[in-house]
Each structure stands twice: as structure tokens, then as C-alpha cells.
CSV table of C-alpha atoms and ligand atoms in Angstrom, one decimal:
chain,number,residue,atom,x,y,z
A,300,UNK,CA,0.0,0.0,0.0
A,301,UNK,CA,1.3,3.5,-0.7
A,302,UNK,CA,1.8,6.3,1.8
A,303,UNK,CA,0.2,8.8,-0.5
A,304,UNK,CA,-1.9,11.4,1.3
A,305,UNK,CA,-5.6,10.4,1.7
A,306,UNK,CA,-8.2,12.4,0.0
A,307,UNK,CA,-10.4,14.6,2.2
A,308,UNK,CA,-13.4,12.2,1.7
A,309,UNK,CA,-11.5,9.5,3.7
A,310,UNK,CA,-12.4,11.4,6.9
A,311,UNK,CA,-16.1,11.8,6.1
A,312,UNK,CA,-18.4,9.1,7.4
A,313,UNK,CA,-19.2,6.6,4.7
A,314,UNK,CA,-22.7,7.4,3.3
A,315,UNK,CA,-23.8,4.1,1.7
A,316,UNK,CA,-27.3,5.4,0.9
A,317,UNK,CA,-25.7,8.3,-1.1
A,318,UNK,CA,-23.5,5.7,-2.9
A,319,UNK,CA,-26.5,3.5,-3.7
A,320,UNK,CA,-28.2,6.4,-5.4
A,321,UNK,CA,-25.4,6.5,-7.9
A,322,UNK,CA,-26.3,2.9,-9.1
A,323,UNK,CA,-29.6,2.9,-11.0
A,324,UNK,CA,-29.7,-0.9,-11.3
A,325,UNK,CA,-29.9,-1.3,-7.5
A,326,UNK,CA,-33.5,0.0,-7.7
A,327,UNK,CA,-34.4,-3.2,-9.7
A,328,UNK,CA,-36.9,-5.6,-8.1
A,329,UNK,CA,-36.2,-9.3,-8.6
A,330,UNK,CA,-39.0,-11.9,-8.2
A,331,UNK,CA,-41.0,-9.3,-6.3
A,332,UNK,CA,-38.2,-8.4,-3.9
A,333,UNK,CA,-35.7,-5.6,-3.8
A,334,UNK,CA,-32.5,-6.6,-5.4
A,335,UNK,CA,-29.8,-7.7,-2.9
A,336,UNK,CA,-26.7,-7.7,-5.1
A,337,UNK,CA,-24.0,-9.9,-3.5
A,338,UNK,CA,-22.1,-10.8,-6.7
A,339,UNK,CA,-19.7,-8.0,-7.2
A,340,UNK,CA,-16.7,-10.3,-7.2
A,341,UNK,CA,-18.0,-11.7,-10.5
A,342,UNK,CA,-18.9,-8.3,-11.9
A,343,UNK,CA,-19.8,-5.1,-10.1
A,344,UNK,CA,-22.5,-2.7,-11.1
A,345,UNK,CA,-21.7,0.7,-12.6
A,346,UNK,CA,-22.5,4.1,-11.2
A,347,UNK,CA,-24.2,6.8,-13.3
A,348,UNK,CA,-20.8,8.6,-13.5
A,349,UNK,CA,-19.4,5.7,-15.5
A,350,UNK,CA,-22.6,5.3,-17.6
A,351,UNK,CA,-22.6,9.0,-18.4
A,352,UNK,CA,-18.9,9.2,-19.3
A,353,UNK,CA,-19.5,6.4,-21.8
A,354,UNK,CA,-22.6,8.0,-23.2
A,355,UNK,CA,-20.9,11.4,-23.5
A,356,UNK,CA,-18.0,9.9,-25.4
A,357,UNK,CA,-20.3,7.9,-27.7
A,358,UNK,CA,-22.6,10.8,-28.3
A,359,UNK,CA,-20.1,13.6,-28.8
A,360,UNK,CA,-16.5,12.3,-29.4
A,361,UNK,CA,-16.4,8.9,-31.1
A,362,UNK,CA,-14.1,8.2,-34.0
A,363,UNK,CA,-11.1,5.8,-34.4
A,364,UNK,CA,-8.0,6.7,-32.4
A,365,UNK,CA,-4.4,7.5,-33.3
A,366,UNK,CA,-5.1,7.6,-37.0
A,367,UNK,CA,-7.1,10.7,-38.0
A,368,UNK,CA,-6.2,14.3,-38.3
A,369,UNK,CA,-9.9,15.3,-38.1
A,370,UNK,CA,-11.4,16.8,-35.0
A,371,UNK,CA,-13.3,13.8,-33.7
A,372,UNK,CA,-10.4,11.5,-34.1
A,373,UNK,CA,-8.3,13.8,-32.2
A,374,UNK,CA,-11.0,14.2,-29.5
A,375,UNK,CA,-11.2,10.4,-29.2
A,376,UNK,CA,-7.5,10.0,-29.1
A,377,UNK,CA,-7.2,12.6,-26.4
A,378,UNK,CA,-9.9,10.9,-24.3
A,379,UNK,CA,-8.4,7.4,-24.8
A,380,UNK,CA,-4.9,8.6,-23.9
A,381,UNK,CA,-6.3,10.6,-21.0
A,382,UNK,CA,-7.8,7.3,-19.7
A,383,UNK,CA,-4.4,5.7,-20.0
A,384,UNK,CA,-2.9,8.5,-17.9
A,385,UNK,CA,-5.8,8.0,-15.4
A,386,UNK,CA,-5.0,4.3,-15.1
A,387,UNK,CA,-1.2,5.1,-14.7
A,388,UNK,CA,-2.1,7.3,-11.7
A,389,UNK,CA,-4.5,4.8,-10.2
A,390,UNK,CA,-1.7,2.2,-9.9
A,391,UNK,CA,1.2,4.7,-9.6
A,392,UNK,CA,3.0,3.3,-12.6
A,393,UNK,CA,6.1,5.3,-13.6
A,394,UNK,CA,5.1,5.9,-17.1
A,395,UNK,CA,2.1,5.5,-19.5
A,396,UNK,CA,4.4,3.3,-21.6
A,397,UNK,CA,3.9,0.7,-18.9
A,398,UNK,CA,0.1,0.8,-19.1
A,399,UNK,CA,-1.4,-1.6,-21.8
A,400,UNK,CA,-5.1,-1.8,-22.4
A,401,UNK,CA,-6.3,-5.4,-22.6
A,402,UNK,CA,-9.7,-7.1,-22.6
A,403,UNK,CA,-9.3,-7.9,-18.9
A,404,UNK,CA,-7.2,-9.9,-16.5
A,405,UNK,CA,-7.5,-13.1,-18.6
A,406,UNK,CA,-6.0,-11.4,-21.6
A,407,UNK,CA,-3.3,-9.6,-19.5
A,408,UNK,CA,-2.1,-12.9,-18.1
A,409,UNK,CA,-2.2,-14.6,-21.6
A,410,UNK,CA,-0.2,-11.7,-23.0
A,411,UNK,CA,2.6,-12.2,-20.4
A,412,UNK,CA,2.5,-16.0,-20.8
A,413,UNK,CA,2.8,-15.9,-24.6
A,414,UNK,CA,5.1,-12.9,-25.1
A,415,UNK,CA,7.3,-12.9,-22.0
A,416,UNK,CA,7.4,-16.6,-20.8
A,417,UNK,CA,7.0,-18.6,-24.0
A,418,UNK,CA,10.1,-17.3,-25.9
A,419,UNK,CA,12.3,-17.6,-22.8
A,420,UNK,CA,11.6,-20.8,-20.9
A,421,UNK,CA,12.8,-24.3,-21.6
A,422,UNK,CA,13.1,-27.7,-19.9
A,423,UNK,CA,14.2,-27.2,-16.2
A,424,UNK,CA,12.7,-23.8,-15.9
A,425,UNK,CA,9.8,-23.5,-13.4
A,426,UNK,CA,6.7,-21.3,-13.1
A,427,UNK,CA,5.4,-21.1,-9.6
A,428,UNK,CA,1.7,-20.4,-8.8
A,429,UNK,CA,-0.5,-21.0,-5.7
A,430,UNK,CA,-3.2,-23.5,-5.1
A,431,UNK,CA,-5.9,-20.8,-4.8
A,432,UNK,CA,-5.6,-19.3,-8.3
A,433,UNK,CA,-8.4,-18.6,-10.7
A,434,UNK,CA,-8.3,-20.7,-13.9
A,435,UNK,CA,-7.1,-17.5,-15.7
A,436,UNK,CA,-3.9,-17.8,-13.7
A,437,UNK,CA,-3.5,-21.5,-14.2
A,438,UNK,CA,-4.3,-22.5,-17.7
A,439,UNK,CA,-2.1,-19.9,-19.5
A,440,UNK,CA,0.9,-21.2,-17.6
A,441,UNK,CA,-0.1,-24.8,-18.4
A,442,UNK,CA,-0.1,-23.8,-22.1
A,443,UNK,CA,3.4,-22.3,-21.8
A,444,UNK,CA,4.5,-25.5,-20.1
A,445,UNK,CA,3.2,-27.6,-22.9
A,446,UNK,CA,4.8,-25.2,-25.5
A,447,UNK,CA,8.2,-25.0,-23.8
A,448,UNK,CA,8.5,-28.1,-21.6
A,449,UNK,CA,9.1,-26.0,-18.5
A,450,UNK,CA,7.4,-27.1,-15.3
A,451,UNK,CA,4.5,-25.7,-13.3
A,452,UNK,CA,4.9,-25.8,-9.5
A,453,UNK,CA,2.0,-25.1,-7.2
A,454,UNK,CA,2.4,-23.7,-3.6
A,455,UNK,CA,-0.1,-25.2,-1.3
A,456,UNK,CA,-2.7,-23.5,0.9
A,457,UNK,CA,-3.8,-24.4,4.4
A,458,UNK,CA,-7.3,-25.3,5.6
A,459,UNK,CA,-8.1,-21.7,6.3
A,460,UNK,CA,-7.4,-21.0,2.6
A,461,UNK,CA,-4.1,-19.1,3.3
A,462,UNK,CA,-1.0,-19.5,1.2
A,463,UNK,CA,1.4,-21.9,3.1
A,464,UNK,CA,4.2,-19.3,3.0
A,465,UNK,CA,6.9,-21.6,4.2
A,466,UNK,CA,6.1,-24.1,1.5
A,467,UNK,CA,6.0,-21.3,-1.0
A,468,UNK,CA,9.5,-20.3,0.0
A,469,UNK,CA,10.7,-23.8,-0.2
A,470,UNK,CA,9.4,-24.1,-3.7
A,471,UNK,CA,11.2,-20.9,-4.8
A,472,UNK,CA,14.6,-21.7,-6.2
A,473,UNK,CA,17.0,-20.4,-8.9
A,474,UNK,CA,15.0,-22.6,-11.3
A,475,UNK,CA,11.9,-20.4,-10.6
A,476,UNK,CA,11.7,-18.0,-13.5
A,477,UNK,CA,8.3,-16.6,-12.9
A,478,UNK,CA,5.8,-16.4,-9.9
A,479,UNK,CA,2.2,-15.7,-10.7
A,480,UNK,CA,-0.3,-15.3,-7.9
A,481,UNK,CA,-3.6,-13.6,-7.1
A,482,UNK,CA,-3.4,-10.5,-4.9
A,483,UNK,CA,-6.9,-11.5,-3.5
A,484,UNK,CA,-8.5,-14.9,-4.1
A,485,UNK,CA,-11.9,-14.7,-5.8
A,486,UNK,CA,-13.1,-18.0,-4.4
A,487,UNK,CA,-12.1,-17.5,-0.8
A,488,UNK,CA,-11.3,-13.8,-0.3
A,489,UNK,CA,-7.8,-14.5,1.1
A,490,UNK,CA,-5.5,-11.5,0.8
A,491,UNK,CA,-2.0,-12.7,-0.1
A,492,UNK,CA,1.2,-11.1,1.2
A,493,UNK,CA,2.2,-10.0,-2.2
A,494,UNK,CA,4.8,-7.4,-1.2
A,495,UNK,CA,6.8,-10.0,0.8
A,496,UNK,CA,6.2,-12.6,-1.9
A,497,UNK,CA,7.6,-10.3,-4.6
A,498,UNK,CA,10.7,-9.5,-2.5
A,499,UNK,CA,11.4,-13.2,-1.9
A,500,UNK,CA,10.8,-14.1,-5.6
A,501,UNK,CA,13.1,-11.3,-6.7
A,502,UNK,CA,15.8,-12.5,-4.3
A,503,UNK,CA,15.8,-15.8,-6.4
A,504,UNK,CA,15.9,-13.9,-9.7
A,505,UNK,CA,12.2,-14.6,-10.6
A,506,UNK,CA,9.8,-12.1,-12.1
A,507,UNK,CA,6.4,-11.8,-10.6
A,508,UNK,CA,2.9,-11.4,-12.1
A,509,UNK,CA,0.1,-10.4,-9.7
A,510,UNK,CA,-3.4,-11.1,-10.7
A,511,UNK,CA,-5.1,-8.1,-9.3
A,512,UNK,CA,-8.7,-8.8,-10.6
A,513,UNK,CA,-10.1,-8.9,-7.0
A,514,UNK,CA,-7.7,-6.4,-5.5
A,515,UNK,CA,-8.2,-3.3,-7.7
A,516,UNK,CA,-11.7,-2.6,-6.3
A,517,UNK,CA,-10.8,-3.1,-2.7
A,518,UNK,CA,-7.1,-2.1,-2.2
A,519,UNK,CA,-5.0,0.8,-3.1
A,520,UNK,CA,-2.5,-0.7,-5.6
A,521,UNK,CA,0.9,1.0,-6.0
A,522,UNK,CA,2.9,-1.1,-8.5
A,523,UNK,CA,6.1,0.7,-7.7
A,524,UNK,CA,5.8,0.3,-3.9
A,525,UNK,CA,5.0,-3.4,-4.5
A,526,UNK,CA,7.8,-3.9,-6.9
A,527,UNK,CA,5.5,-5.9,-9.2
A,528,UNK,CA,6.9,-6.8,-12.6
A,529,UNK,CA,3.4,-7.4,-14.1
A,530,UNK,CA,0.1,-6.5,-12.5
A,531,UNK,CA,-3.2,-7.0,-14.3
A,532,UNK,CA,-6.9,-6.3,-13.5
A,533,UNK,CA,-10.3,-5.9,-15.1
A,534,UNK,CA,-12.6,-2.8,-15.2
A,535,UNK,CA,-15.8,-4.7,-14.7
A,536,UNK,CA,-15.0,-5.7,-11.2
A,537,UNK,CA,-14.3,-2.2,-10.2
A,538,UNK,CA,-17.4,-0.4,-11.3
A,539,UNK,CA,-16.3,0.0,-14.9
A,540,UNK,CA,-17.4,-1.7,-18.1
A,541,UNK,CA,-16.8,-5.2,-19.4
A,542,UNK,CA,-14.2,-5.9,-22.1
A,543,UNK,CA,-11.5,-3.6,-20.8
A,544,UNK,CA,-8.7,-3.9,-18.3
A,545,UNK,CA,-5.1,-3.0,-17.7
A,546,UNK,CA,-1.8,-4.9,-17.9
A,547,UNK,CA,0.9,-3.0,-16.1
A,548,UNK,CA,4.4,-4.2,-17.0
A,549,UNK,CA,7.8,-2.7,-16.2
A,550,UNK,CA,9.1,-0.9,-19.2
A,551,UNK,CA,12.4,-2.8,-19.3
A,552,UNK,CA,10.5,-6.1,-19.5
A,553,UNK,CA,8.1,-4.8,-22.2
A,554,UNK,CA,11.1,-3.5,-24.2
A,555,UNK,CA,12.5,-7.1,-24.3
A,556,UNK,CA,9.2,-8.7,-25.3
A,557,UNK,CA,8.1,-9.5,-28.9
A,558,UNK,CA,4.7,-8.3,-29.9
A,559,UNK,CA,1.9,-10.8,-29.0
A,560,UNK,CA,-0.7,-10.0,-31.7
A,561,UNK,CA,0.0,-8.4,-35.0
A,562,UNK,CA,-2.2,-5.8,-36.8
A,563,UNK,CA,-3.0,-2.2,-37.1
A,564,UNK,CA,-1.7,0.4,-34.6
A,565,UNK,CA,1.1,-1.9,-33.3
A,566,UNK,CA,3.4,-1.2,-36.3
A,567,UNK,CA,5.6,1.7,-37.4
A,568,UNK,CA,6.2,0.5,-41.0
A,569,UNK,CA,5.0,-2.5,-42.9
A,570,UNK,CA,6.4,-4.0,-46.1
A,571,UNK,CA,6.3,-7.6,-47.3
A,572,UNK,CA,10.0,-7.9,-46.6
A,573,UNK,CA,10.1,-6.4,-43.1
A,574,UNK,CA,7.8,-4.8,-40.5
A,575,UNK,CA,9.0,-2.5,-37.7
A,576,UNK,CA,7.0,-2.1,-34.6
A,577,UNK,CA,5.5,0.8,-32.8
A,578,UNK,CA,6.8,2.2,-29.5
A,579,UNK,CA,5.3,1.3,-26.1
A,580,UNK,CA,2.6,0.7,-25.2
A,581,UNK,CA,1.1,0.6,-28.7
A,582,UNK,CA,3.3,-2.3,-29.7
A,583,UNK,CA,1.0,-4.5,-27.5
A,584,UNK,CA,-2.3,-3.0,-28.6
A,585,UNK,CA,-3.0,-4.4,-32.1
A,586,UNK,CA,-6.2,-3.3,-33.7
A,587,UNK,CA,-8.9,-0.8,-32.8
A,588,UNK,CA,-9.0,-0.7,-29.0
A,589,UNK,CA,-12.1,-0.6,-26.7
A,590,UNK,CA,-12.1,3.2,-26.7
A,591,UNK,CA,-15.4,3.7,-24.8
A,592,UNK,CA,-14.3,1.0,-22.4
A,593,UNK,CA,-11.1,2.8,-21.5
A,594,UNK,CA,-13.1,6.0,-20.9
A,595,UNK,CA,-15.5,4.1,-18.7
A,596,UNK,CA,-12.6,2.6,-16.8
A,597,UNK,CA,-11.1,6.0,-16.2
A,598,UNK,CA,-14.5,7.2,-14.9
A,599,UNK,CA,-14.7,4.2,-12.6
A,600,UNK,CA,-11.3,5.1,-11.2
A,601,UNK,CA,-12.4,8.7,-10.6
A,602,UNK,CA,-15.5,7.3,-8.9
A,603,UNK,CA,-13.7,4.9,-6.6
A,604,UNK,CA,-11.2,7.5,-5.6
A,605,UNK,CA,-14.0,10.1,-5.0
A,606,UNK,CA,-15.4,7.6,-2.5
A,607,UNK,CA,-11.9,6.9,-1.1
A,608,UNK,CA,-10.6,3.4,-1.6
A,609,UNK,CA,-9.8,3.2,2.1
A,610,UNK,CA,-13.3,4.2,3.1
A,611,UNK,CA,-14.8,1.6,0.7
A,612,UNK,CA,-12.5,-1.1,2.1
A,613,UNK,CA,-13.3,-0.2,5.7
A,614,UNK,CA,-17.1,-0.3,4.8
A,615,UNK,CA,-16.7,-3.7,3.1
A,616,UNK,CA,-14.6,-5.1,6.0
A,617,UNK,CA,-17.5,-4.2,8.4
A,618,UNK,CA,-20.0,-6.0,6.2
A,619,UNK,CA,-17.7,-9.0,5.9
A,620,UNK,CA,-17.3,-9.2,9.6
A,621,UNK,CA,-21.0,-9.0,10.2
A,622,UNK,CA,-21.8,-11.6,7.5
A,623,UNK,CA,-19.1,-13.9,8.7
A,624,UNK,CA,-20.5,-13.9,12.2
A,625,UNK,CA,-24.2,-14.2,11.2
A,626,UNK,CA,-23.9,-16.7,8.3
A,627,UNK,CA,-21.3,-18.7,10.2
A,628,UNK,CA,-23.7,-19.0,13.2
A,629,UNK,CA,-26.5,-20.6,11.1
A,630,UNK,CA,-27.1,-24.3,11.4
A,631,UNK,CA,-25.5,-26.6,8.8
A,632,UNK,CA,-23.4,-23.8,7.3
A,633,UNK,CA,-19.7,-24.3,6.7
A,634,UNK,CA,-17.6,-21.3,5.8
A,635,UNK,CA,-15.0,-22.1,3.2
A,636,UNK,CA,-12.0,-19.8,3.5
A,637,UNK,CA,-11.4,-18.4,6.9
A,638,UNK,CA,-8.1,-16.6,6.4
A,639,UNK,CA,-6.9,-14.1,8.9
A,640,UNK,CA,-6.6,-11.5,6.1
A,641,UNK,CA,-9.7,-11.4,3.9
A,642,UNK,CA,-11.5,-9.1,1.6
A,643,UNK,CA,-15.2,-8.8,0.7
A,644,UNK,CA,-15.9,-12.5,-0.1
A,645,UNK,CA,-17.8,-15.0,2.0
A,646,UNK,CA,-17.9,-18.6,0.5
A,647,UNK,CA,-20.0,-21.2,2.2
A,648,UNK,CA,-21.8,-24.5,1.8
A,649,UNK,CA,-25.1,-25.6,3.4
A,650,UNK,CA,-25.1,-29.3,4.5
A,651,UNK,CA,-27.5,-31.4,2.3
A,652,UNK,CA,-28.2,-28.6,-0.2
A,653,UNK,CA,-26.2,-28.3,-3.5
A,654,UNK,CA,-24.9,-24.7,-3.9
A,655,UNK,CA,-26.9,-24.3,-7.2
A,656,UNK,CA,-30.1,-25.2,-5.5
A,657,UNK,CA,-29.3,-22.8,-2.7
A,658,UNK,CA,-28.5,-20.0,-5.3
A,659,UNK,CA,-31.9,-20.6,-6.9
A,660,UNK,CA,-33.7,-20.4,-3.6
A,661,UNK,CA,-31.9,-17.2,-2.7
A,662,UNK,CA,-32.7,-15.7,-6.1
A,663,UNK,CA,-36.4,-16.3,-5.5
A,664,UNK,CA,-35.9,-13.8,-2.6
A,665,UNK,CA,-34.1,-11.3,-4.8
A,666,UNK,CA,-30.7,-12.3,-3.3
A,667,UNK,CA,-28.0,-12.6,-6.0
A,668,UNK,CA,-25.0,-14.8,-4.9
A,669,UNK,CA,-22.7,-16.7,-7.1
A,670,UNK,CA,-22.7,-20.5,-6.9
A,671,UNK,CA,-20.4,-23.0,-8.5
A,672,UNK,CA,-16.6,-23.5,-8.6
A,673,UNK,CA,-15.9,-19.8,-9.2
A,674,UNK,CA,-13.3,-20.7,-11.9
A,675,UNK,CA,-11.2,-22.2,-9.2
A,676,UNK,CA,-11.8,-26.0,-9.4
A,677,UNK,CA,-8.6,-26.9,-7.6
A,678,UNK,CA,-9.8,-24.9,-4.6
A,679,UNK,CA,-13.0,-26.8,-4.6
A,680,UNK,CA,-11.0,-30.1,-4.8
A,681,UNK,CA,-8.9,-29.0,-1.9
A,682,UNK,CA,-11.9,-28.3,0.3
A,683,UNK,CA,-13.6,-31.5,-1.0
A,684,UNK,CA,-16.7,-29.7,-2.1
A,685,UNK,CA,-18.3,-29.6,-5.6
A,686,UNK,CA,-19.2,-26.0,-5.3
A,687,UNK,CA,-19.8,-23.2,-2.9
A,688,UNK,CA,-22.2,-20.3,-2.6
A,689,UNK,CA,-20.3,-17.0,-2.5
A,690,UNK,CA,-21.6,-13.7,-1.3
A,691,UNK,CA,-19.3,-10.8,-2.2
A,692,UNK,CA,-19.5,-7.2,-1.2
A,693,UNK,CA,-19.0,-3.9,-3.0
A,694,UNK,CA,-19.2,-0.2,-2.1
A,695,UNK,CA,-23.0,-0.2,-2.3
A,696,UNK,CA,-23.9,-3.1,0.0
A,697,UNK,CA,-25.6,-2.5,3.3
A,698,UNK,CA,-26.2,-4.2,6.6
A,699,UNK,CA,-29.7,-4.7,5.3
A,700,UNK,CA,-28.3,-6.8,2.4
A,701,UNK,CA,-26.5,-9.0,5.0
A,702,UNK,CA,-29.8,-9.4,6.9
A,703,UNK,CA,-31.7,-10.4,3.7
A,704,UNK,CA,-29.0,-12.9,2.9
A,705,UNK,CA,-29.3,-14.4,6.4
A,706,UNK,CA,-33.1,-14.5,6.3
A,707,UNK,CA,-33.1,-16.1,2.9
A,708,UNK,CA,-30.6,-18.8,4.1
A,709,UNK,CA,-32.8,-19.5,7.1
A,710,UNK,CA,-35.8,-20.0,4.7
A,711,UNK,CA,-33.7,-22.2,2.5
A,712,UNK,CA,-32.8,-24.4,5.5
A,713,UNK,CA,-36.4,-24.6,6.4
A,714,UNK,CA,-37.3,-25.8,2.9
A,715,UNK,CA,-34.8,-28.5,2.9
A,716,UNK,CA,-35.7,-29.4,6.5
B,955,LIG,N1,-8.5,-13.7,-11.7
B,955,LIG,C1,-9.3,-13.5,-10.7
B,955,LIG,C2,-8.8,-13.6,-9.3
B,955,LIG,C3,-10.7,-13.3,-10.9
B,955,LIG,O1,-11.6,-13.1,-9.9
B,955,LIG,C4,-11.1,-13.2,-12.3
B,955,LIG,C5,-12.6,-13.0,-12.6
B,955,LIG,N2,-13.4,-13.8,-11.9
B,955,LIG,C6,-10.2,-13.3,-13.3
B,955,LIG,C7,-8.9,-13.6,-12.9
B,955,LIG,C8,-10.5,-13.2,-14.7
B,955,LIG,O2,-11.0,-11.9,-15.0
B,955,LIG,P1,-11.7,-11.6,-16.4
B,955,LIG,O3,-12.8,-12.6,-16.6
B,955,LIG,O4,-12.2,-10.2,-16.2
B,955,LIG,O5,-10.6,-11.6,-17.4
């Protein structure tokens, strides 16, 4: 976390009702009940400020970027590059050259896997991940292992869903070329000690990719303070639109990487004999980008910072504490993931009820939770459950939402007797 000064809003009491008024969708009724949206870890809702920024851009400024001399193209380019600068400030990257727009976390990780890891690694090299990763931070490395014959190592977790740090350290060795871990687990909510982990990995000469999909909405991310080599996240989990995210990468690493995808915008000159590539970050952004998405992402960053990330995190921590106590006290409920350091996610099972049935019953009461394996099948295998129900919290959730969840779970228990 950075020591940057806190915005003035951090000292104001958190006014969740005012925040809720920014999110029109929260007025929706579901199955005759007010919507209780507890699925922000899958995708958060967007405030008017984001919706308006996208509409303004689409209404008044849209054209293709980087290519035209005409007024609209210049307006679009200005807005798009302004969004890049906004993203740079949000994560405190040293330069906009280090901020690559991608479709989301999944694409960010695949870009690093294919452009950084694949050309470098060979038999004997190791990639180290943890046992709580999302499939997006497992499968791209398995592909690299198949392509290069390097080896995937997996650091275990304990029964609370925390990384077994001693085991992680034992797996780190001079053979470890890359460490890729989540900042916060989507299935369990565990916050990983990423600053320490990056220091230890660097001491062995490995580079580190942090999957920040679940961290960006809940934690102030300072890539320079962390020392991350790669850090990636998605806009749609932080009150921005789908189809856009950021890959941060240290400039020296990007300079050493071949382009991943070829096409327009990523080139300087093309002939049939030889093509030369554009400068950073454009070399990694082939084709027309998601312009309105980037503008929406920038508006989401403005919005989150206007609330104060610290204030949002404190609000969510209070809700998580309340929900953990109340849901955990219900009969036949088992909490899955009880790490000492957690953020905004409560995973659980109800004895005798499949998570999908539970999710359907809760939906009948207007309570939206995610059920399933949460794209983290190895985590489900570790806890020996086919699936969990997961309630996740965002800046707009209330104690009333927790009460509705608890009441709906009690009714579900009654139904299954
Ligand atoms: N990593 C984590 C920890 C996630 O929670 C998610 C989204 N569920 C992803 C990666 C993939 O993000 P996206 O689908 O936006 O690419």
C-alpha cells in the first residue's frame, strides 16, 4: 500500500445510501423483492458517473483513435490517452508506456504468458503459482509448459485458505523463472502477502505477475511500492465496463518482449519484406481498441477515488465481519475460507443442499449470490466440495443486504428441513 496522502473524503463518514443512489440498477426488483446484489466479485454494477462518461463519449466524441487528423479522431485519441494516464495514476506506474489496455485480467495474463514466458523458458525452468488461483492464472501457464516443456509448480494452501508461505518459500529456487499469484482470491477472499512474496521471488531472480482482478476494487495498488513486474486487472470488477482492463508491466520487460498480436496500430512501418513495430505501449495493442471501455474505466477510477478506496475497504470489512458472524452461526453452514486477512468475499456451503439449489432459492428472494466452482476448481477439490455459494460485497452493499442474505438462508434451511 502506498503512503500517498488520503483524499479529504476519507475522513467523512461513509454514506452508503448516497453511494447507492449512484447505481440505478440497484432499484431493480427481482422476483417481487428488492435486489440484494451480492455478486460484485464476479462483476460489479456501474454508477451513473461511468454510464454518463461512456454515453458522453459515444454521443459527442467517437471516432477511431491514433489515425485521423480530423477533429473527432483527435478528441477520441485525447480521451483514450487521457484514460491511460488516469490508469497510470491509479496504480502509480512510472510511465504510461507501462500501461497496456487489454480485454481484462485473462488477456493480461495470456499476453505475459505468450510474449514474455513462452520465448524464454525451456526444460528445467519453473513457473510457480499458488493453489488458490483462478483458472485464468493457471491455464495460460499450463499452455506455456506444454509449449516450452518448462514445469508448473504449485504452492499449497492451508485449511483456512491461506497460502502456506513456508512451503511457497521452499518451492522458490534459482530454477523459478516466474511467480504468478492472485493479490486476493476470488473463491475465498484471502489476501496474499504480495509485497513479501515479490521480495522473496526477486531474491531468487524470478519475475512476478500479480493477478489483481479482485484487488483493484478493494485495495490501493501501488505497483512501484509493491515492486511488481506485471500487474493486471479488469474494469468490470471495479465499477467499470466489461471488455477492458489493464496490464501493467515494467518498461524494461516490455522492451524485451516480442509483440503478441499483429495488426494495425502496433506497427511503425510494414512492407512484405520487413515490419517494424510501434513504440510502447502501442506495440502491444493491435487493432482498434475498446475506446469507450477505456473511458468508462477512467471514470470508474475517478468514482472509486472520489469515495476513497480506504473508506470503501473499511465499509466492506465491516460488512464481511457482520456476515461472517451471522452466516457462520447458522445451522448446517460451513464457511469455506477463513483466512486471517480477507476481503469482501464469503464462501460457504449448506449441508445437504447443493450450492446451485441454494442459489436458486436465494434468487427467488431477490438475493444474488454466485454458486459453483468460481473458476477455481482446484480450490473446490482442496476443500472437497463440488461448489460453494459466494456472497461478495461492494461499495454499495448495506447491513440490510446481510440481513436479507441471512433471512433467505434460514428460509432455504427450512425448505430442505
Ligand atoms: N483472476 C481472478 C482472481 C478473478 O476473480 C477473475 C474474474 N473472476 C479473473 C482472474 C478473470 O478476470 P476476467 O474474466 O475479467 O478476465
